[in-house]
Short mmCIF file of C-alpha atoms in Angstrom, two decimals:
data_model
loop_
_atom_site.label_atom_id
_atom_site.label_comp_id
_atom_site.label_asym_id
_atom_site.label_seq_id
_atom_site.Cartn_x
_atom_site.Cartn_y
_atom_site.Cartn_z
CA MET B 1 12.29 -10.20 1.51
CA GLU B 2 11.37 -11.13 -1.67
CA ARG B 3 14.72 -9.43 -3.42
CA ILE B 4 16.81 -10.45 -0.78
CA ALA B 5 15.15 -14.00 -1.18
CA GLU B 6 15.56 -14.34 -4.87
CA PRO B 7 19.56 -13.66 -5.73
CA LEU B 8 19.70 -16.66 -2.77
CA ASP B 9 17.58 -18.60 -3.98
CA PHE B 10 20.24 -19.08 -6.88
CA ALA B 11 22.86 -19.40 -4.97
CA HIS B 12 21.06 -22.37 -2.56
CA ALA B 13 20.11 -24.09 -6.00
CA ARG B 14 23.94 -23.89 -7.66
CA GLY B 15 25.20 -25.09 -4.43
CA PHE B 16 25.96 -22.13 -2.69
CA ILE B 17 26.03 -21.12 0.94
CA HIS B 18 26.22 -17.47 1.81
CA ARG B 19 27.58 -18.12 6.46
CA ASP B 20 27.18 -14.18 6.69
CA LEU B 21 23.59 -12.78 5.66
CA LYS B 22 22.94 -9.59 7.61
CA PRO B 23 21.34 -5.92 7.57
CA ASP B 24 24.95 -4.96 6.83
CA ASN B 25 25.47 -7.27 3.50
CA ILE B 26 22.16 -6.51 2.06
CA MET B 27 22.48 -3.08 0.02
CA ILE B 28 19.76 -0.94 -2.79
CA GLY B 29 21.56 -0.19 -6.13
CA ALA B 30 21.34 2.77 -7.77
CA PHE B 31 18.18 1.62 -9.58
CA GLY B 32 16.67 0.09 -6.31
CA GLU B 33 17.19 -3.55 -6.67
CA VAL B 34 18.71 -5.74 -4.09
CA LEU B 35 22.19 -6.56 -3.86
CA VAL B 36 23.56 -9.25 -1.41
CA MET B 37 27.13 -8.43 -0.74
CA ASP B 38 30.01 -10.03 1.10
CA TRP B 39 30.28 -13.48 -0.25
CA GLY B 40 33.62 -13.93 1.48
CA LEU B 41 32.10 -16.38 3.72
CA ALA B 42 30.18 -17.86 1.22
CA LYS B 43 30.83 -21.97 1.13
CA VAL B 44 29.94 -24.25 -1.62
CA GLY B 45 28.13 -27.14 -1.35
CA VAL B 46 25.90 -29.36 -3.53
CA SER B 47 24.07 -27.72 -5.71
CA ASN B 48 20.19 -28.71 -6.36
CA LEU B 49 19.68 -27.63 -10.14
CA GLY B 50 17.76 -30.27 -11.49
CA PRO B 51 18.25 -32.79 -13.89
CA GLY B 52 17.74 -30.44 -17.21
CA GLU B 53 19.02 -27.63 -16.06
CA THR B 54 22.93 -26.47 -16.28
CA GLU B 55 25.22 -23.71 -15.27
CA SER B 56 26.70 -21.68 -17.91
CA THR B 57 28.71 -19.37 -16.27
CA ALA B 58 30.44 -20.80 -12.82
CA ALA B 59 30.24 -24.62 -13.53
CA VAL B 60 29.81 -26.31 -9.45
CA GLN B 61 31.64 -29.18 -9.02
CA PRO B 62 31.59 -29.37 -5.22
CA THR B 63 34.14 -31.59 -3.98
CA GLN B 64 35.28 -32.80 -1.01
CA ASN B 65 38.07 -29.49 -0.87
CA SER B 66 35.76 -27.33 -2.19
CA LEU B 67 33.43 -27.98 0.64
CA ARG B 68 36.30 -27.54 3.36
CA LEU B 69 37.05 -23.74 1.61
CA THR B 70 36.04 -21.88 4.16
CA GLY B 71 35.79 -22.22 8.29
CA GLN B 72 36.66 -25.59 8.94
CA GLY B 73 37.01 -26.12 12.50
CA SER B 74 36.29 -22.20 13.11
CA VAL B 75 33.63 -20.68 13.78
CA LEU B 76 32.52 -18.01 11.26
CA GLY B 77 29.45 -15.42 10.67
CA THR B 78 27.87 -12.59 12.93
CA ARG B 79 26.42 -13.10 16.43
CA GLY B 80 22.94 -12.89 15.99
CA TYR B 81 22.24 -13.52 12.70
CA MET B 82 24.40 -17.06 12.72
CA SER B 83 22.34 -20.38 13.36
CA PRO B 84 22.57 -22.94 16.43
CA GLU B 85 24.79 -25.43 14.39
CA GLN B 86 27.13 -22.52 12.48
CA THR B 87 28.37 -21.58 15.54
CA ARG B 88 28.90 -25.81 16.16
CA THR B 89 32.36 -27.32 14.39
CA ASP B 90 31.06 -30.46 14.78
CA ILE B 91 28.45 -30.73 11.54
CA GLU B 92 27.91 -30.06 8.51
CA ILE B 93 25.77 -26.84 7.50
CA ASP B 94 23.32 -26.80 5.02
CA HIS B 95 21.02 -23.98 2.84
CA ARG B 96 19.06 -23.59 5.83
CA THR B 97 21.36 -21.76 7.57
CA ASP B 98 20.51 -18.53 5.53
CA ILE B 99 16.84 -19.16 6.10
CA PHE B 100 17.87 -18.69 9.66
CA SER B 101 19.68 -15.59 8.92
CA LEU B 102 17.24 -14.22 6.73
CA GLY B 103 14.33 -15.10 9.28
CA ALA B 104 16.90 -12.94 11.92
CA ILE B 105 16.85 -10.04 8.88
CA LEU B 106 13.17 -10.55 8.84
CA THR B 107 13.13 -9.91 12.65
CA PHE B 108 14.88 -6.42 12.35
CA MET B 109 13.44 -5.13 10.25
CA LEU B 110 10.04 -5.70 12.57
CA THR B 111 11.24 -4.59 15.42
CA GLY B 112 14.65 -2.48 14.92
CA SER B 113 16.19 -4.53 17.55
CA ALA B 114 19.01 -6.88 17.76
CA PRO B 115 18.27 -10.57 16.69
CA GLY B 116 17.95 -12.88 19.26
CA GLU B 117 15.14 -11.20 20.78
CA LEU B 118 11.70 -12.25 19.55
CA PRO B 119 8.98 -9.59 20.57
CA THR B 120 6.81 -10.61 23.16
CA ALA B 121 2.94 -11.22 22.68
CA SER B 122 1.82 -6.87 23.62
CA ASP B 123 4.48 -5.99 20.80
CA SER B 124 2.93 -4.87 17.89
CA VAL B 125 4.16 -7.42 15.60
CA PRO B 126 1.20 -9.39 14.16
CA ARG B 127 1.27 -12.90 14.97
CA PRO B 128 1.32 -14.58 11.63
CA LEU B 129 5.05 -12.53 11.06
CA ARG B 130 5.76 -13.44 14.41
CA ALA B 131 5.52 -16.88 13.42
CA ILE B 132 7.28 -16.49 10.44
CA CYS B 133 10.38 -15.22 11.73
CA GLU B 134 10.28 -18.26 14.67
CA LYS B 135 9.88 -20.77 12.08
CA ALA B 136 12.60 -19.35 10.07
CA MET B 137 14.94 -18.85 13.00
CA ALA B 138 13.47 -22.69 14.75
CA PHE B 139 16.37 -24.30 15.95
CA GLU B 140 16.08 -27.33 14.01
CA PRO B 141 16.85 -26.89 10.52
CA ASN B 142 14.40 -29.62 9.73
CA ALA B 143 11.26 -27.78 11.13
CA ARG B 144 12.56 -24.12 9.10
CA TYR B 145 11.63 -23.16 5.54
CA GLN B 146 13.14 -25.39 3.34
CA SER B 147 14.02 -23.11 0.70
CA ALA B 148 13.85 -18.74 1.04
CA ARG B 149 11.34 -18.95 -1.55
CA GLU B 150 8.98 -20.62 1.18
CA MET B 151 9.46 -18.05 3.18
CA THR B 152 8.95 -15.75 0.84
CA ALA B 153 5.82 -17.15 -0.09
CA ASP B 154 4.48 -17.07 3.40
CA ILE B 155 5.60 -12.94 3.91
CA THR B 156 3.30 -12.45 0.47
CA HIS B 157 0.32 -14.94 1.52
CA TYR B 158 0.60 -12.30 4.85
CA LEU B 159 0.88 -9.31 2.42
CA ASN B 160 -1.93 -10.25 0.67
CA GLY B 161 -4.04 -11.52 3.64
CA GLU B 162 -3.91 -14.73 2.78
CA PRO B 163 -3.30 -17.87 5.61
CA VAL B 164 0.05 -18.02 6.06
CA SER B 165 1.41 -21.95 6.84
CA ALA B 166 3.42 -20.75 9.71
CA TYR B 167 0.32 -19.54 11.77
CA PRO B 168 -2.30 -21.89 12.33
CA GLU B 169 -4.77 -19.29 12.97
CA THR B 170 -8.06 -19.43 15.44
CA LEU B 171 -11.99 -19.58 13.67
CA LEU B 172 -12.42 -16.16 15.32
CA GLU B 173 -8.86 -14.61 13.92
CA ARG B 174 -9.89 -16.63 10.61
CA SER B 175 -13.15 -14.85 10.39
CA GLY B 176 -11.86 -11.21 10.96
CA ARG B 177 -8.41 -11.54 8.81
CA VAL B 178 -11.50 -12.36 5.80
CA LEU B 179 -13.51 -9.27 7.06
CA ASN B 180 -10.57 -7.31 7.13
CA GLN B 181 -9.46 -8.47 3.65
CA HIS B 182 -13.65 -7.65 2.40
CA ARG B 183 -13.73 -4.86 4.35
CA THR B 184 -15.83 -2.65 1.47
CA ALA B 185 -17.48 -5.40 0.64
CA VAL B 186 -18.87 -5.95 3.90
CA VAL B 187 -19.51 -2.04 4.39
CA LEU B 188 -21.17 -1.70 1.29
CA VAL B 189 -23.57 -4.95 2.20
CA ALA B 190 -23.86 -3.99 5.53
CA VAL B 191 -25.21 -0.05 4.49
CA TYR B 192 -27.55 -2.06 2.12
CA LEU B 193 -29.03 -3.85 5.23
CA LEU B 194 -29.48 -1.06 7.58
CA MET B 195 -31.09 1.00 4.76
CA ARG B 196 -33.76 -1.63 4.57
CA VAL B 197 -34.45 -2.15 8.06
CA LEU B 198 -34.77 1.82 7.95
CA PHE B 199 -37.05 1.22 4.89
CA ILE B 200 -39.15 -1.47 7.05
CA LEU B 201 -39.19 0.77 10.31
CA PHE B 202 -40.20 3.80 8.49
CA ALA B 203 -42.90 1.95 6.57
CA ARG B 204 -44.78 0.90 9.58
CA ARG B 205 -44.87 4.14 10.81
CA MET I 1 -16.38 -16.45 -10.98
CA ASN I 2 -16.25 -15.26 -14.25
CA LYS I 3 -17.86 -11.32 -14.67
CA VAL I 4 -21.07 -12.02 -15.95
CA LEU I 5 -22.38 -15.01 -14.20
CA LEU I 6 -20.92 -13.05 -10.97
CA GLY I 7 -22.95 -9.94 -11.81
CA LEU I 8 -26.24 -12.60 -12.70
CA LEU I 9 -25.81 -14.34 -9.39
CA LEU I 10 -25.79 -11.63 -7.32
CA GLY I 11 -28.38 -9.70 -9.27
CA ALA I 12 -30.65 -12.51 -8.98
CA ILE I 13 -29.69 -12.88 -5.01
CA LEU I 14 -29.89 -9.36 -3.94
CA GLY I 15 -32.93 -8.74 -6.31
CA ALA I 16 -34.77 -11.09 -5.08
CA ILE I 17 -34.18 -9.91 -1.21
CA ASP I 18 -34.84 -6.10 -2.83
CA GLY I 19 -38.46 -7.41 -3.81
CA MET I 20 -38.91 -9.72 -0.66
CA THR I 21 -38.68 -6.46 1.32
CA ALA I 22 -42.06 -5.94 0.40
CA LEU I 23 -43.43 -8.12 2.35
CA PHE I 24 -43.23 -5.48 5.32
CA THR I 25 -45.15 -3.32 3.39
CA PRO I 26 -48.87 -4.09 3.44
CA GLU I 27 -50.33 -2.82 1.39
CA ALA I 28 -47.96 -4.77 -1.48
CA ARG I 29 -47.72 -7.75 0.35
CA ALA I 30 -50.80 -8.68 -2.36
CA GLU I 31 -48.41 -8.53 -5.07
CA ILE I 32 -45.25 -10.22 -3.61
CA THR I 33 -45.15 -12.80 -5.99
CA GLY I 34 -45.04 -9.87 -8.85
CA ILE I 35 -42.31 -7.73 -6.97
CA VAL I 36 -40.47 -10.81 -6.28
CA ILE I 37 -39.84 -11.92 -9.83
CA GLY I 38 -40.17 -8.24 -11.67
CA SER I 39 -37.02 -7.54 -9.16
CA THR I 40 -34.99 -10.40 -9.39
CA ILE I 41 -35.89 -9.87 -13.16
CA LYS I 42 -34.93 -6.52 -12.69
CA GLY I 43 -31.36 -7.47 -10.91
CA ILE I 44 -30.56 -10.52 -13.87
CA ILE I 45 -30.64 -7.74 -16.37
CA ALA I 46 -28.73 -5.47 -13.99
CA GLY I 47 -26.27 -8.21 -13.30
CA ILE I 48 -25.26 -9.37 -16.26
CA LEU I 49 -25.53 -5.68 -17.70
CA ILE I 50 -22.53 -4.18 -15.27
CA GLY I 51 -20.83 -8.02 -15.53
CA VAL I 52 -20.60 -7.28 -19.42
CA PHE I 53 -19.11 -4.00 -18.23
CA ALA I 54 -16.92 -5.29 -15.93
CA ARG I 55 -15.25 -7.56 -18.43
CA LYS I 56 -14.92 -4.77 -20.76
CA VAL I 57 -13.82 -2.45 -18.40
CA HIS I 58 -11.06 -2.78 -15.89
CA SER I 59 -11.88 -0.16 -13.10
CA LEU I 60 -13.10 -0.41 -10.08
CA ALA I 61 -14.41 3.12 -10.08
CA LEU I 62 -16.22 3.17 -12.89
CA GLY I 63 -17.66 -0.49 -12.22
CA ILE I 64 -18.94 1.14 -9.71
CA VAL I 65 -20.16 4.34 -11.07
CA PHE I 66 -21.54 1.76 -14.20
CA GLY I 67 -23.29 -0.13 -11.68
CA LEU I 68 -25.12 2.35 -10.10
CA GLY I 69 -26.61 4.52 -13.04
CA ILE I 70 -28.08 1.34 -14.63
CA GLY I 71 -28.79 0.13 -10.23
CA LEU I 72 -30.90 4.20 -10.88
CA LEU I 73 -32.28 3.42 -14.39
CA LEU I 74 -33.92 0.27 -13.97
CA ALA I 75 -35.25 1.50 -10.49
CA PHE I 76 -36.80 4.65 -12.15
CA ILE I 77 -37.75 2.30 -14.69
CA VAL I 78 -39.96 -0.14 -12.10
CA ALA I 79 -40.88 3.05 -10.12
CA GLN I 80 -42.27 5.14 -13.17
CA MET I 81 -44.48 1.92 -14.13
CA GLN I 82 -45.89 1.88 -10.46
CA HIS I 83 -46.22 5.31 -11.11
CA GLY I 84 -44.59 6.77 -7.47
CA TYR I 85 -42.16 5.00 -4.98
CA TYR I 86 -39.27 6.78 -6.49
CA PHE I 87 -37.43 7.27 -3.25
CA GLN I 88 -38.39 3.57 -2.06
CA ILE I 89 -37.67 1.76 -5.00
CA MET I 90 -34.49 4.00 -6.80
CA LEU I 91 -32.10 3.63 -3.43
CA PRO I 92 -32.24 0.39 -2.84
CA GLY I 93 -32.02 -0.42 -6.47
CA GLY I 94 -28.62 1.69 -7.16
CA MET I 95 -27.44 0.34 -4.33
CA VAL I 96 -27.62 -3.01 -5.37
CA GLY I 97 -26.10 -1.58 -8.78
CA LEU I 98 -23.19 -0.02 -7.22
CA ILE I 99 -22.88 -3.49 -4.55
CA VAL I 100 -22.78 -5.60 -7.98
CA GLY I 101 -20.64 -3.19 -9.81
CA TYR I 102 -18.07 -3.34 -7.33
CA ALA I 103 -18.35 -7.05 -6.30
CA THR I 104 -17.25 -7.53 -10.65
CA GLN I 105 -15.04 -5.61 -10.52
CA ARG I 106 -13.23 -6.34 -7.26
CA TYR I 107 -13.66 -10.75 -7.16
CA GLY I 108 -14.76 -11.73 -10.92
CA ARG I 109 -12.06 -13.01 -13.48
CA GLY I 110 -11.78 -11.67 -16.09
CA PRO I 111 -11.60 -14.17 -20.11
CA LYS I 112 -8.49 -16.14 -20.54
CA LEU I 113 -5.41 -14.62 -22.35
CA GLN I 114 -5.59 -16.70 -25.45
CA GLN I 115 -2.29 -17.86 -26.99
CA THR I 116 -0.83 -17.42 -30.00
#
């Protein structure tokens, strides 16, 4: 996911919106590199480059024309991976439409099923991961992650056994996570204490 | 936390706990203060040595083995001085060393790299 997000973040910073992210458009190169393909539906928006940053390869100068180069007045994208606002022709979309698609891809990776059907509570997908998917695929763009980097940071937090921003955990869940994260240390201390108790019991005999 | 400091603190705490369990042995109760102090000092020495080792060698397995070795060695010296109780002293001592060895490698922070 992180390696999908990297080129996407790069593109977003330069004002490009992919608009058709889906598993079919993610490819693994010969050296294991992740390639985000098919920028045919990409839209050029507003570059988010900082004041000190420059773009040497393809200077993005968004104009009224370039903003409307693709898809004006028509619905473009792939059902299931397309954000709600992308299905409408009357609102301007931004990079957060790609965040929705990333959430759909993550859902696909986790469940193996078509997006649009998030796993239910009984499914094997851990709740924090489900929350990440739900946040990325929120109906309102403002409720989603605001960048691909932010989303992958949450996934990395989950993989490292840390709390994720999308999922406020209960005290019990937090304790379970911390215990799981420090399993070996907990086992060692427990064995030590057990040994101590056994020594005391034997000493009393 | 710095690996040496972590080793020192853990060694001191586990050493003190180790010593205090002598309270449950009636014949050792009279000398409890000396036992606790001695055990804490033993823990501190083990902790510092294990912490210094963890700073030099970045290997969880070697850290655990070294911790176990130091714990057993110091406990053996104490048992020699007590003329007995080898099992009761060396097993917990080795265990404390093992825990400190694991913790310093896993949770201790190494020295900061200097920028050149």
